[in-house]
Structure formats: structure tokens, C-alpha cells
PDB file of C-alpha atoms in Angstrom:
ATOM      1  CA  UNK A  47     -19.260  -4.633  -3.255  1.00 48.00           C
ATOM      2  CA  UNK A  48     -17.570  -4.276  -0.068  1.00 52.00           C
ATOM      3  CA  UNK A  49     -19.551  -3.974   3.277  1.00 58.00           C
ATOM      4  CA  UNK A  50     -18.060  -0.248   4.949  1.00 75.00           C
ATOM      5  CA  UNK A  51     -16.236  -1.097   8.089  1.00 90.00           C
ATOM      6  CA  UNK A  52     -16.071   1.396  10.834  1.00 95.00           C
ATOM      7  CA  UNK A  53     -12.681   3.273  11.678  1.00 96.00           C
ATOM      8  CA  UNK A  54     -12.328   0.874  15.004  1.00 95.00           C
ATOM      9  CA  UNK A  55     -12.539  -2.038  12.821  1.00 96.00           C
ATOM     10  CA  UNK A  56      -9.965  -0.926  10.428  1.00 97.00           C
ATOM     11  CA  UNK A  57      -7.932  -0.303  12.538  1.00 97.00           C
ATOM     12  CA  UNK A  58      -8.306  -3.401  14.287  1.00 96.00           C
ATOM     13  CA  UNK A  59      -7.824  -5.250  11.287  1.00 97.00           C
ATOM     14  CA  UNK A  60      -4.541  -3.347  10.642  1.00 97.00           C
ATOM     15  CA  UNK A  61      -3.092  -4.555  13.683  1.00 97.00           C
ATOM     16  CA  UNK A  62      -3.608  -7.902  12.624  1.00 97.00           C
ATOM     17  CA  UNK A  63      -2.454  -7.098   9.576  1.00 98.00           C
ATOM     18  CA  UNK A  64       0.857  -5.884  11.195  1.00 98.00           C
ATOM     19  CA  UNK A  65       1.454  -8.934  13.062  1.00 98.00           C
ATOM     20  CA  UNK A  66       0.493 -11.346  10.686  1.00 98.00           C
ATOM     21  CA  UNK A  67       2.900  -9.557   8.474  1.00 98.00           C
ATOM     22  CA  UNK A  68       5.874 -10.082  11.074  1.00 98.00           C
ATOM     23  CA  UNK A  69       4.925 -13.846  11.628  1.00 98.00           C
ATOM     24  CA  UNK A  70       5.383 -14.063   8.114  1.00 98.00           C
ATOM     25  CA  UNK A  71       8.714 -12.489   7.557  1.00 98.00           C
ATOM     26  CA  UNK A  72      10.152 -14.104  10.452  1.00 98.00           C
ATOM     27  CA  UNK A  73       8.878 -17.849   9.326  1.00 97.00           C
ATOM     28  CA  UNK A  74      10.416 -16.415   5.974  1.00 97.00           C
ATOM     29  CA  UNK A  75      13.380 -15.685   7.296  1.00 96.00           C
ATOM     30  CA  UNK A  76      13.143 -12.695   4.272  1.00 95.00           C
ATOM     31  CA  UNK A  77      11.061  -9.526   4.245  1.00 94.00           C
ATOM     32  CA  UNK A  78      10.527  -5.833   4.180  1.00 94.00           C
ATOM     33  CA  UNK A  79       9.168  -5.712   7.598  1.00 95.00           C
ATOM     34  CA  UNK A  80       9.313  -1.671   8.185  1.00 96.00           C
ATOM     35  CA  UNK A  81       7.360  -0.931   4.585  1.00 96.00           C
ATOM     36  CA  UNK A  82       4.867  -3.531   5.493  1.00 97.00           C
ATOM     37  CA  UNK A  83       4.372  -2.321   8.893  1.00 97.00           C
ATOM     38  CA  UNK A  84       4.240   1.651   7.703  1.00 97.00           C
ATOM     39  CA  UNK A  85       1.256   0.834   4.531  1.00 98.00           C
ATOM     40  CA  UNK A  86      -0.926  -1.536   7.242  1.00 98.00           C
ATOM     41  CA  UNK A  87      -3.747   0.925   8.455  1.00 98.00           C
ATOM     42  CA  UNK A  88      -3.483   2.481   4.411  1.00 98.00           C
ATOM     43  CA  UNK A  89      -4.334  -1.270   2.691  1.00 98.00           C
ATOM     44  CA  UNK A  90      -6.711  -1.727   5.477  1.00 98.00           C
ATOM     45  CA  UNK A  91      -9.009   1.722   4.708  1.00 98.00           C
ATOM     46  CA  UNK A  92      -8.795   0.584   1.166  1.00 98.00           C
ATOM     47  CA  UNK A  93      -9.938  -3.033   1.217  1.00 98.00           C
ATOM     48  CA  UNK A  94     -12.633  -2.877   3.998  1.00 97.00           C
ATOM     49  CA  UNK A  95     -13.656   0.882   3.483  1.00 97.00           C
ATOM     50  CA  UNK A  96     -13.150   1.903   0.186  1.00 97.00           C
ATOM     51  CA  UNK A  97     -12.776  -0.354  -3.074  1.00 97.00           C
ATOM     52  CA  UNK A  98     -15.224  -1.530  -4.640  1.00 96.00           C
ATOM     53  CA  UNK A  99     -14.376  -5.723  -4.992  1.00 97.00           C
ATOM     54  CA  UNK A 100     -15.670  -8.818  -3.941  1.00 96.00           C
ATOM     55  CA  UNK A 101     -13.675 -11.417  -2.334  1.00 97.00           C
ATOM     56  CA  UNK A 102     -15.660 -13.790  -3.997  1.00 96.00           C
ATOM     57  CA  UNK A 103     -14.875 -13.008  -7.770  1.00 96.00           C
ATOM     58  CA  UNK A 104     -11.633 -10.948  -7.793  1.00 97.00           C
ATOM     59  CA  UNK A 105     -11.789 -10.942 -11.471  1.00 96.00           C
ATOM     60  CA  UNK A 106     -15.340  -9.042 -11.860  1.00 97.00           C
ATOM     61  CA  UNK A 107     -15.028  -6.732 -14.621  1.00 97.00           C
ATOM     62  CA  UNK A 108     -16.062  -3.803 -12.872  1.00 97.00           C
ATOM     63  CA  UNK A 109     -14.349  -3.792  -9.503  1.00 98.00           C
ATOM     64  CA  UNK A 110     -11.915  -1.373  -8.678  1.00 98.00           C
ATOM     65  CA  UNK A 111      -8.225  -1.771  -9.251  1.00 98.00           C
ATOM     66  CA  UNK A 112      -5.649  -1.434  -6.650  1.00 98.00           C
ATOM     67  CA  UNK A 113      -2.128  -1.912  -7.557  1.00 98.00           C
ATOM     68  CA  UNK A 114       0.686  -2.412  -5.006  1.00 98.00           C
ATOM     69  CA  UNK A 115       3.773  -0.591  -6.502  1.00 97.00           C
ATOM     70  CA  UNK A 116       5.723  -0.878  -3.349  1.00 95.00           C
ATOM     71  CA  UNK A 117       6.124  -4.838  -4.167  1.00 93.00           C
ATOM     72  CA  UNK A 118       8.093  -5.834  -1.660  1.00 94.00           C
ATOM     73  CA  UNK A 119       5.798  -4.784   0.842  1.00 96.00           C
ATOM     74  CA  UNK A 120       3.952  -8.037  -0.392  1.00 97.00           C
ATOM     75  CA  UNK A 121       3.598  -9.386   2.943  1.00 98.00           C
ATOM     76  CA  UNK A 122       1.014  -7.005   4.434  1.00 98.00           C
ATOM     77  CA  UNK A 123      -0.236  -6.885   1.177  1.00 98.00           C
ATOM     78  CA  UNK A 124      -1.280 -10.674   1.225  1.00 98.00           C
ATOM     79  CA  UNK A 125      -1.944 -10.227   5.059  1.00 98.00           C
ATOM     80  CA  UNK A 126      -4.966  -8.091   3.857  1.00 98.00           C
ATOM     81  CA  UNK A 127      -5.950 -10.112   1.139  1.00 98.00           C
ATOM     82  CA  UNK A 128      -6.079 -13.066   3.503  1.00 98.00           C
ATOM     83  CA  UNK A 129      -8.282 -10.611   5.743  1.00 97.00           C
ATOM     84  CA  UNK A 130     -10.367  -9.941   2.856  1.00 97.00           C
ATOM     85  CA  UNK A 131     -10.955 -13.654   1.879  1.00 97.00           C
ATOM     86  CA  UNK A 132      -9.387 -13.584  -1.054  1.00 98.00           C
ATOM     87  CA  UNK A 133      -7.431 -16.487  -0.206  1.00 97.00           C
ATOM     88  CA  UNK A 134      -7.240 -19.384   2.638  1.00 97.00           C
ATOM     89  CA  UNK A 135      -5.390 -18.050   5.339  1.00 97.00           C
ATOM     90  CA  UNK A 136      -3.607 -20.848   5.470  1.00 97.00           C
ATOM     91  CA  UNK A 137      -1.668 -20.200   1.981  1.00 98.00           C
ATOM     92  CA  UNK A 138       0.288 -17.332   4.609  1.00 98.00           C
ATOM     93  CA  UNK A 139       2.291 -20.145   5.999  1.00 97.00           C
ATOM     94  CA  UNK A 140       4.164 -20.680   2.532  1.00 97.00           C
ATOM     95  CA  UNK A 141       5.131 -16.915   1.922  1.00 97.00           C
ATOM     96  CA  UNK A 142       8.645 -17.335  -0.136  1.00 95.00           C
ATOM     97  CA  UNK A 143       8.809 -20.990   0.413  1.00 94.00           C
ATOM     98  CA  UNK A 144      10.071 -23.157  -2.895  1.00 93.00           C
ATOM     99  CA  UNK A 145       6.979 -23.103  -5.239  1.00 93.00           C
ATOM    100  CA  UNK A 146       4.792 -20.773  -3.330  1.00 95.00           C
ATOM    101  CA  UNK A 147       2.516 -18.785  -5.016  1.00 96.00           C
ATOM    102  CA  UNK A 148       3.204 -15.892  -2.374  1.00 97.00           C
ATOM    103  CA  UNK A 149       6.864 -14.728  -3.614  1.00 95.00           C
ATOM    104  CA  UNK A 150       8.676 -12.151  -2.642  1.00 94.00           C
ATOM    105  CA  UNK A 151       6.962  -9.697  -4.703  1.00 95.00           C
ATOM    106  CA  UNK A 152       3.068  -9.873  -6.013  1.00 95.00           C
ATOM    107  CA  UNK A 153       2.179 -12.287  -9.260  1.00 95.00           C
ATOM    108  CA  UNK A 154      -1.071 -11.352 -10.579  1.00 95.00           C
ATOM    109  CA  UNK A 155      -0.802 -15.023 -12.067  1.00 95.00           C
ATOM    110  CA  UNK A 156      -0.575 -16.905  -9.231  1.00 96.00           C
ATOM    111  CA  UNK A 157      -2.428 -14.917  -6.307  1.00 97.00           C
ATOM    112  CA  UNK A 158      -6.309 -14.074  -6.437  1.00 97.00           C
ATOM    113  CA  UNK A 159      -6.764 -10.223  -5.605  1.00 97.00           C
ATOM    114  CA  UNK A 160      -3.324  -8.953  -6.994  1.00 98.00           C
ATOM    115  CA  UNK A 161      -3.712  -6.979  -9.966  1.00 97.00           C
ATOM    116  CA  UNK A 162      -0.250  -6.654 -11.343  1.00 96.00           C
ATOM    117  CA  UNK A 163       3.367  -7.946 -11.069  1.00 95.00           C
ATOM    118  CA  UNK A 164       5.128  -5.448  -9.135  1.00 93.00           C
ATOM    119  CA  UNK A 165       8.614  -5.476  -7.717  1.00 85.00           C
ATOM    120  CA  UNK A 166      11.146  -2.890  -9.886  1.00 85.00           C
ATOM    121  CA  UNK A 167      10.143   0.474  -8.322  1.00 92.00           C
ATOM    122  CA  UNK A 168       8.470   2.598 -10.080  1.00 91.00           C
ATOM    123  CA  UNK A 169       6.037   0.889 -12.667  1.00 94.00           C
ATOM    124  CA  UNK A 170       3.216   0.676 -10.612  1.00 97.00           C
ATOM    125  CA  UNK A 171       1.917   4.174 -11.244  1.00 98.00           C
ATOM    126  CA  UNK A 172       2.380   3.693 -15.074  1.00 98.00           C
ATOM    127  CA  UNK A 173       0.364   0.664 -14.633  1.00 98.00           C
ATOM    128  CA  UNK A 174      -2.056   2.541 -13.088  1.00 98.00           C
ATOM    129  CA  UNK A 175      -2.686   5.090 -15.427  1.00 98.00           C
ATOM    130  CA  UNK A 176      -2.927   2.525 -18.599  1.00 98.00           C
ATOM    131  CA  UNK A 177      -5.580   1.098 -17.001  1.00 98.00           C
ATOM    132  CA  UNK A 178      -7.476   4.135 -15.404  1.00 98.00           C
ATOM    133  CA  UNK A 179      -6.882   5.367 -19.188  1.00 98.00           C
ATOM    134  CA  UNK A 180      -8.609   1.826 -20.738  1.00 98.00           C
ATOM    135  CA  UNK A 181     -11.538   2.394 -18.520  1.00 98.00           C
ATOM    136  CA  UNK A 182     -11.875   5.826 -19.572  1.00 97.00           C
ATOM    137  CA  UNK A 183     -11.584   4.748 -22.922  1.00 97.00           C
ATOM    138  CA  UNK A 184     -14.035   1.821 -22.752  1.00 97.00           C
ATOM    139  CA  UNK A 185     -16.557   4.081 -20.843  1.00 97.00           C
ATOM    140  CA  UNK A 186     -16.356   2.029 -17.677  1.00 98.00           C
ATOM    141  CA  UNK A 187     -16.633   3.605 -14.036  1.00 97.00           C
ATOM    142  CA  UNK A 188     -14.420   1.695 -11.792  1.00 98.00           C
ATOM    143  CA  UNK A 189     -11.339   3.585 -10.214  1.00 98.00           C
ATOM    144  CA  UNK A 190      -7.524   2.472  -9.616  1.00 98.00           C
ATOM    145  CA  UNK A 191      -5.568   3.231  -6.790  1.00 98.00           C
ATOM    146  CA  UNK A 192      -1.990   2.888  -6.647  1.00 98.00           C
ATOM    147  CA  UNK A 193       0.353   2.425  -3.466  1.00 98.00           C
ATOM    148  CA  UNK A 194       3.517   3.901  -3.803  1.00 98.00           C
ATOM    149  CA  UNK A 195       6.641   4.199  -1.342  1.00 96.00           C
ATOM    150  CA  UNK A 196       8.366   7.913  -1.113  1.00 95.00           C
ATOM    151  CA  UNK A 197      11.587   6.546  -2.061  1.00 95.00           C
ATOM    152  CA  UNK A 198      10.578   4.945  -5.388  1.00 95.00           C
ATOM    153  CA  UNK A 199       9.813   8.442  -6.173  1.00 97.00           C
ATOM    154  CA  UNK A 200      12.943   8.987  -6.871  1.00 95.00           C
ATOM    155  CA  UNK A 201      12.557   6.626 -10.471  1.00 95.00           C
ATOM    156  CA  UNK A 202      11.670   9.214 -13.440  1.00 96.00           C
ATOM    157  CA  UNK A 203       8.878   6.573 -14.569  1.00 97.00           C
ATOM    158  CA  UNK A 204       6.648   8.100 -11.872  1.00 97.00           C
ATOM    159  CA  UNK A 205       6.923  11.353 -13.556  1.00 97.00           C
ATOM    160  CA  UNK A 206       6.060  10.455 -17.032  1.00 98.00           C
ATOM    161  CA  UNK A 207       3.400   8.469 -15.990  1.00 98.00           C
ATOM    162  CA  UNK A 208       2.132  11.691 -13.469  1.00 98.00           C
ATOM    163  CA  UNK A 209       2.666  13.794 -16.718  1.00 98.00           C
ATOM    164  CA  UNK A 210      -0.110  11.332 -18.823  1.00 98.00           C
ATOM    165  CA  UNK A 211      -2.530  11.014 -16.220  1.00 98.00           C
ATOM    166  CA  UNK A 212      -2.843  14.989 -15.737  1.00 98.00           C
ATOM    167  CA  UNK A 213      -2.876  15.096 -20.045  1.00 98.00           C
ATOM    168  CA  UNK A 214      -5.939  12.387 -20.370  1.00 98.00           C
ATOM    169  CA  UNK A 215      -7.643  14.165 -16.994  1.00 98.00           C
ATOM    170  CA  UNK A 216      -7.328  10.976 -15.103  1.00 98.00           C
ATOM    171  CA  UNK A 217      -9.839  11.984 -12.156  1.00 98.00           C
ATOM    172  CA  UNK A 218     -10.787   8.282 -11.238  1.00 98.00           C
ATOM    173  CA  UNK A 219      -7.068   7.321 -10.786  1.00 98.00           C
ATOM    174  CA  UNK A 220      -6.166   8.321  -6.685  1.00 98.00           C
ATOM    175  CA  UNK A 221      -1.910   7.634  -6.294  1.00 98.00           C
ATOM    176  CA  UNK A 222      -1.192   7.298  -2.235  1.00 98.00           C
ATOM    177  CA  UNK A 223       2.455   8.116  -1.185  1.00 98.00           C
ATOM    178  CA  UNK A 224       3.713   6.103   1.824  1.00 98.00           C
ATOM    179  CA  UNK A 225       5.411   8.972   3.021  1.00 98.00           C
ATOM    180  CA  UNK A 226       7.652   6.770   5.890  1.00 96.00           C
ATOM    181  CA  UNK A 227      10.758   9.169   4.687  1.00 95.00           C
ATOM    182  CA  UNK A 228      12.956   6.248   4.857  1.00 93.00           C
ATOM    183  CA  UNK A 229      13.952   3.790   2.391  1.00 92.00           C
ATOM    184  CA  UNK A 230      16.627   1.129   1.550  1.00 88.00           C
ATOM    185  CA  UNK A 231      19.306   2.520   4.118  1.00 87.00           C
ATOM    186  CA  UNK A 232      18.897   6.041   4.651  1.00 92.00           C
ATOM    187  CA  UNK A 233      16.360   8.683   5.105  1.00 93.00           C
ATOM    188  CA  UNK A 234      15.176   9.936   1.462  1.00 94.00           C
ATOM    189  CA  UNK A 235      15.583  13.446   2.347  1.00 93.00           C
ATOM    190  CA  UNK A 236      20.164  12.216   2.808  1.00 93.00           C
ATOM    191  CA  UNK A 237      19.555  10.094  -0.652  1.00 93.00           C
ATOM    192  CA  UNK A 238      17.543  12.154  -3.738  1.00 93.00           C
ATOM    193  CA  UNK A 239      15.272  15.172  -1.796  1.00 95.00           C
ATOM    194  CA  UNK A 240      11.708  14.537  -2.281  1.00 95.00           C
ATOM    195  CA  UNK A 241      10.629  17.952  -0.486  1.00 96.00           C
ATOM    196  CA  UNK A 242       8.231  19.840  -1.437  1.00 97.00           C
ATOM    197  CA  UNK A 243       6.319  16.697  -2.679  1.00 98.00           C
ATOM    198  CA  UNK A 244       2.917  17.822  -2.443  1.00 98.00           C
ATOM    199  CA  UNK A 245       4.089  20.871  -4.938  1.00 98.00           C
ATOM    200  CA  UNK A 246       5.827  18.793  -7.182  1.00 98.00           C
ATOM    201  CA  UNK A 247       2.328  16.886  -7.284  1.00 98.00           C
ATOM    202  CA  UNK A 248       0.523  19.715  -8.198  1.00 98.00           C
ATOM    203  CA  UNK A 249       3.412  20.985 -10.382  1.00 98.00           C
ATOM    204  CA  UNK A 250       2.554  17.717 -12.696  1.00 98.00           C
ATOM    205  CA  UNK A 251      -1.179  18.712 -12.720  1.00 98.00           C
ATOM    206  CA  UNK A 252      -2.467  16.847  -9.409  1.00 98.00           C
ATOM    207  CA  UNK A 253      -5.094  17.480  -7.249  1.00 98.00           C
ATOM    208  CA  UNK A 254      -3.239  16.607  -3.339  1.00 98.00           C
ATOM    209  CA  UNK A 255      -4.047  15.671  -0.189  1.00 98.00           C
ATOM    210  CA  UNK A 256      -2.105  15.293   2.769  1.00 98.00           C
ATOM    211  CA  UNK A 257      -3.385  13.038   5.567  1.00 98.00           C
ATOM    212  CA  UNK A 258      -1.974  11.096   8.784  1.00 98.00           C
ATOM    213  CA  UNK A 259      -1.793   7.639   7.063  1.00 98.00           C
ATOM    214  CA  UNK A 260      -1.969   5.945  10.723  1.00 98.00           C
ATOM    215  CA  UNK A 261      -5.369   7.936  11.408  1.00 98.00           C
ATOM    216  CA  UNK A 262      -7.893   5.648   9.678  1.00 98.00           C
ATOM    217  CA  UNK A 263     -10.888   8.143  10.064  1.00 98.00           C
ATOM    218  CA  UNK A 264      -8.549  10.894   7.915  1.00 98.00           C
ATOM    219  CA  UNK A 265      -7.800   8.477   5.612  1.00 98.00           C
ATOM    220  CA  UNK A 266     -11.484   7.383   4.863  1.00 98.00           C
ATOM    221  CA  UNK A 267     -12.409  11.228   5.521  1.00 98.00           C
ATOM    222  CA  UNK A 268     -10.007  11.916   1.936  1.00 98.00           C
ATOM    223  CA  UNK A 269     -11.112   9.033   0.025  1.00 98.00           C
ATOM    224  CA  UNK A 270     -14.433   9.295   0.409  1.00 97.00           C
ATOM    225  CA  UNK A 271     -14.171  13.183  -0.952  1.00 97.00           C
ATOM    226  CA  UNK A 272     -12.502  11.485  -4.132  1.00 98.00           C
ATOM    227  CA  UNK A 273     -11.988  12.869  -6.830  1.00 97.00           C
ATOM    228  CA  UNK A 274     -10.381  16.239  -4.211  1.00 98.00           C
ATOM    229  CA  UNK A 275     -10.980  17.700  -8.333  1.00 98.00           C
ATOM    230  CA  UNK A 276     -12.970  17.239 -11.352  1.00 97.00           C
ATOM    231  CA  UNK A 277     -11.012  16.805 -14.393  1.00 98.00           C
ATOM    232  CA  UNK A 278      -7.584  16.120 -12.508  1.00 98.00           C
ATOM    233  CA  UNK A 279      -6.066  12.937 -10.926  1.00 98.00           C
ATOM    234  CA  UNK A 280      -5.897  12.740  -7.038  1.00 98.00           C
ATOM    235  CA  UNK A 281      -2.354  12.289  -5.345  1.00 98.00           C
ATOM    236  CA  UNK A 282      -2.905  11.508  -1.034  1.00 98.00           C
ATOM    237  CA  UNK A 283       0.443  12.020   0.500  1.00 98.00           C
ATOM    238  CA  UNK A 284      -0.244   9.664   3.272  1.00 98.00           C
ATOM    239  CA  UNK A 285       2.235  10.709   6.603  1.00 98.00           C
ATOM    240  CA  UNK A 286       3.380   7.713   7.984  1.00 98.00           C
ATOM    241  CA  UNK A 287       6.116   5.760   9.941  1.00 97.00           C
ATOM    242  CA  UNK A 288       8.441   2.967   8.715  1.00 96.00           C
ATOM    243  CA  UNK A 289       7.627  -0.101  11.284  1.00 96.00           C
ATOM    244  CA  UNK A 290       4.820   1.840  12.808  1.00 97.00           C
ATOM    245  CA  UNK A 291       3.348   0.136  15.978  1.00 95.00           C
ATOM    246  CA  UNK A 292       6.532  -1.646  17.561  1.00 96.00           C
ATOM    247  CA  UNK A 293       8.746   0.413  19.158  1.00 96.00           C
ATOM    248  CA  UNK A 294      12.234  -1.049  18.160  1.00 96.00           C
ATOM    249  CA  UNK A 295      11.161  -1.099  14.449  1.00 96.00           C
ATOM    250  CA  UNK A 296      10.226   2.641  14.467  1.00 95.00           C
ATOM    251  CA  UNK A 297      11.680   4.449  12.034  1.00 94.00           C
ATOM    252  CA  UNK A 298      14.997   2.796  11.863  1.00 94.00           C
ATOM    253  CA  UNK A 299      16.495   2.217   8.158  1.00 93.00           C
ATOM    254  CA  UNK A 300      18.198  -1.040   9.368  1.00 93.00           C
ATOM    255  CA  UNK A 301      14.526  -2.594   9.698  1.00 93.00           C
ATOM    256  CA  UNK A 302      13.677  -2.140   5.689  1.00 92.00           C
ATOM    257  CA  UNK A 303      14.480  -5.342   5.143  1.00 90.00           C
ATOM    258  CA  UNK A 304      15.633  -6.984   8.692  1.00 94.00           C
ATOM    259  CA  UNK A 305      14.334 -10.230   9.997  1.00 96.00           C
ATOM    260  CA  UNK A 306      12.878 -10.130  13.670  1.00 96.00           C
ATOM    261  CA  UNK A 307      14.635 -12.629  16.112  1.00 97.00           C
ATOM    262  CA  UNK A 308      12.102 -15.037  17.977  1.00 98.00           C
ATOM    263  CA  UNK A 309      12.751 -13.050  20.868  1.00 98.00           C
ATOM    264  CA  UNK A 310      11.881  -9.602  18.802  1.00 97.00           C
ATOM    265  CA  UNK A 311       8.746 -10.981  17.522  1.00 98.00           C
ATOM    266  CA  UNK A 312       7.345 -11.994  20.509  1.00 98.00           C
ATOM    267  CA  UNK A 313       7.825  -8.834  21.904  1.00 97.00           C
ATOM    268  CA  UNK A 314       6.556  -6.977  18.876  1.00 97.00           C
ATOM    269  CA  UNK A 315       3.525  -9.310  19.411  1.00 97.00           C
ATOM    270  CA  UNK A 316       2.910  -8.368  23.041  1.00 97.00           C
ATOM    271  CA  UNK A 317       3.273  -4.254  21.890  1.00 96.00           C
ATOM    272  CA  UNK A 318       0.846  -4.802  18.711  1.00 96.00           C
ATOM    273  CA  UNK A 319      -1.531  -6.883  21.356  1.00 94.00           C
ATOM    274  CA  UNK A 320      -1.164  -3.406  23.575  1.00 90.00           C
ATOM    275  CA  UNK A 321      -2.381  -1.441  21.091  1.00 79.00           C
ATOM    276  CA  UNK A 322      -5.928  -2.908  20.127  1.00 69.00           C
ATOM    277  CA  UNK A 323      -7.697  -0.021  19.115  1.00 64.00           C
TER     278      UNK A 323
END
């Protein structure tokens, strides 16, 4: 349903993406700027490359399913659907006002495009696989992807749900790690040890790939090739960097859930600006 986009124009739109999602934070005055900032050029490949929806009737029985499971990343999250047309991009302005319909996290009630409440880490998967299992079951075609952060990895949910989806040969269900290696505080490899992820992935019956998840041609390059495996579900370890594109944001844990000062977005404006692919 979607028109492709080339890998220039992804990546263009992730940049806007990115700074949309720091406007919105710092209006906010609340946000997970360095988990929106790490997932942008990921969402982007997805809604203007890959999935299968139209803007126009989110609720079309047989679009694709993509489910957010890193909540709190909601602001690039709604940054792209506001890209996409899912919504006026005026609604952007109220993003955790009183009485928005753009909270915090995602509401599938409230927000055209969002396909399930997400915000306690670590359902999102098992959401994923009940409903790549209902459209096996119902004979339908249409695929689910699932965006994860690394350190919500660390919840055990994950790992029943990983253990289902291998059972019921899940092969149009595609999980994407954003592997930033940081999360609340610390560095996930200090907190619970993720390593060697891409084994334990195949360990719970997974077909993996591991791609740059700032390289937009890679990433369209892997999910273009899906399913990597008939018969098994597809788990993309996507490489990327917390706060990716401004330099003082970079892969620092402080900036998980910091606010920019007016002085820090305007220079994180003029560095995204720098970057235009």
C-alpha cells in the first residue's frame, strides 16, 4: 500500500524524524530523547519502505502490523506517523499535554496508526506473536513487526513469547532489536549481559540478522530478504546508537530520559540540519 521510498529519502525523513522528536520532548518538558533518536532511521525503513499500510485507512484488515514495544520511545514513533499522514501534524504540538491523545506511551485507542498499548517492557513481542499466530490461524498474509529496545530484553516475557513463535513456525513475524547497548542508566552489558544475543536468538529457534540500524540501504537490503528462513521467525539485531545524530546526546545514559535546554536544542537542530543526507 505504501509507495517504496529510496534510501536518500529515508533517510531524509529520519532526520526529520529526529528533530521533530526533540522539539517535542523539549515543548514536553518529558521524554526519552536518546531511544527516540537511536530507532529514527529503523521506523523510517519500515513505514516508507517496507509495511504494507495506508495512511488513509489504518484499520484495513490486511495491512501489516507494527508494534512499538519500546513505548516510551513514543515520540519518534508519532513523529513518523505524522510523516506518514496518519495524523495532522499539528496534533505533535500536544504530545503529553492534559488530555492529549499523544501520552507518554502509545494508545491504540486514541492515536490512528498505533497498534497496541505499549509502555511495561517487554509485552510487545508477546503481542506480536498472538497476532502473527491469529493471522496464521485465520489464513491471512499480512506480517507483524515488532520494535524492541536491548535492555527490555532483559524481561523473561520476551523469551516465552520467542519460545511460541519458533513452536507455531512464526515466519511472517520479523522482531528488530535496537541494539543502542544502553538503557535506563547504565550500559546493558554493567546491568543483566545480553551478549551473545544473536545466539541466544537462534538458541530460541530464530532465524538472525545483524545489520547497521543507521545504514538505511542495509536495513531495507534485510527486510526485503524476509523471511532470512522458511518455517522460522526472523530476529534483525539492528546496531545502533542511543541519541544518534547529535553529538552531545551520543551514547550517554544520562540522555535516556533528559530534557534538552533551549540552548541544546538549537544546537542539536543546527547538527541534524548538517547532516541532510
Amino acid at each position: 500500500m505504501t509507495r517504496p521510498a529510496t534510501a536518500a529519502a529515508i533517510a531524509e525523513r529520519a532526520r526529520r524524524i529526529r528533530a521533530t522528536s526533540l522539539q517535542m520532548v523539549h515543548a514536553a518538558k518529558m521524554g526519552h530523547p536518546g531511544g527516540d533518536l537511536s530507532a529514527a532511521d529503523i521506523l523510517a525503513t519500515l513505514y516508507f519502505r517496507v509495511l504494507s499500510i495506508d495512511p488513509a485507512q489504518p484499520s484495513h484488515p490486511a495491512r501489516d502490523r507494527f508494534i512499538l514495544s519500546k513505548g516510551h520511545a513514543s515520540a519518534a514513533l508519532y513523529a513518523t506517523l505524522a510523516e506518514a499522514a496518519f495524523f495532522p501534524a499539528e496534533w505533535l504540538a500536544s504530545y503529553m499535554q492534559p488530555l492529549s491523545r499523544l501520552n507518554g506511551h502509545p494508545d491504540r485507542n486514541k492515536v490512528p496508526g498505533v497498534e497496541a498499548n505499549t509502555g511495561p517492557l517487554g509485552h510487545g513481542l508477546p503481542i506480536a506473536v498472538g497476532a502473527a499466530l491469529g493471522a496464521r490461524l485465520a489464513g491471512e498474509t499480512w506480517r507483524t513487526f515488532v520494535l524492541t529496545g536491548d535492555g527490555e530484553l532483559q524481561e523473561g516475557s520476551n523469551w516465552e513469547a520467542a519460545m511460541a513463535a519458533a513452536q507455531f513456525e512464526l515466519d511472517r513475524l520479523t522482531v528488530i532489536v535496537d541494539r543502542n547497548g544502553l538503557q535506563q542508566g547504565d550500559f546493558t552489558e554493567r546491568t543483566i549481559g545480553l551478549e551473545p544475543l544473536a545466539d541466544r536468538w537462534r538458541a530460541f529457534g530464530f532465524a538472525v540478522a545483524e545489520v547497521d540500524g543507521h545504514d538505511v540501504a542495509a536495513l531495507i537490503d534485510v527486510f526485503e530478504r524476509l523471511p532470512l528462513e522458511r518455517g522460522r521467525p526472523t530476529a534483525v539485531i539492528a546496531r545502533t546508537r542511543k541519541g544518534r545524530g547529535v553529538s552531545f546526546i551520543e551514547n550517554r545514559a544520562e540522555w535516556h530520559h533528559r530534557v534538552p535546554t533551549d540552548a541544546e536544542l538549537a544546537l542539536a537542530l543546527v547538527e541534524l540540519a548538517e547532516r541532510r543526507p
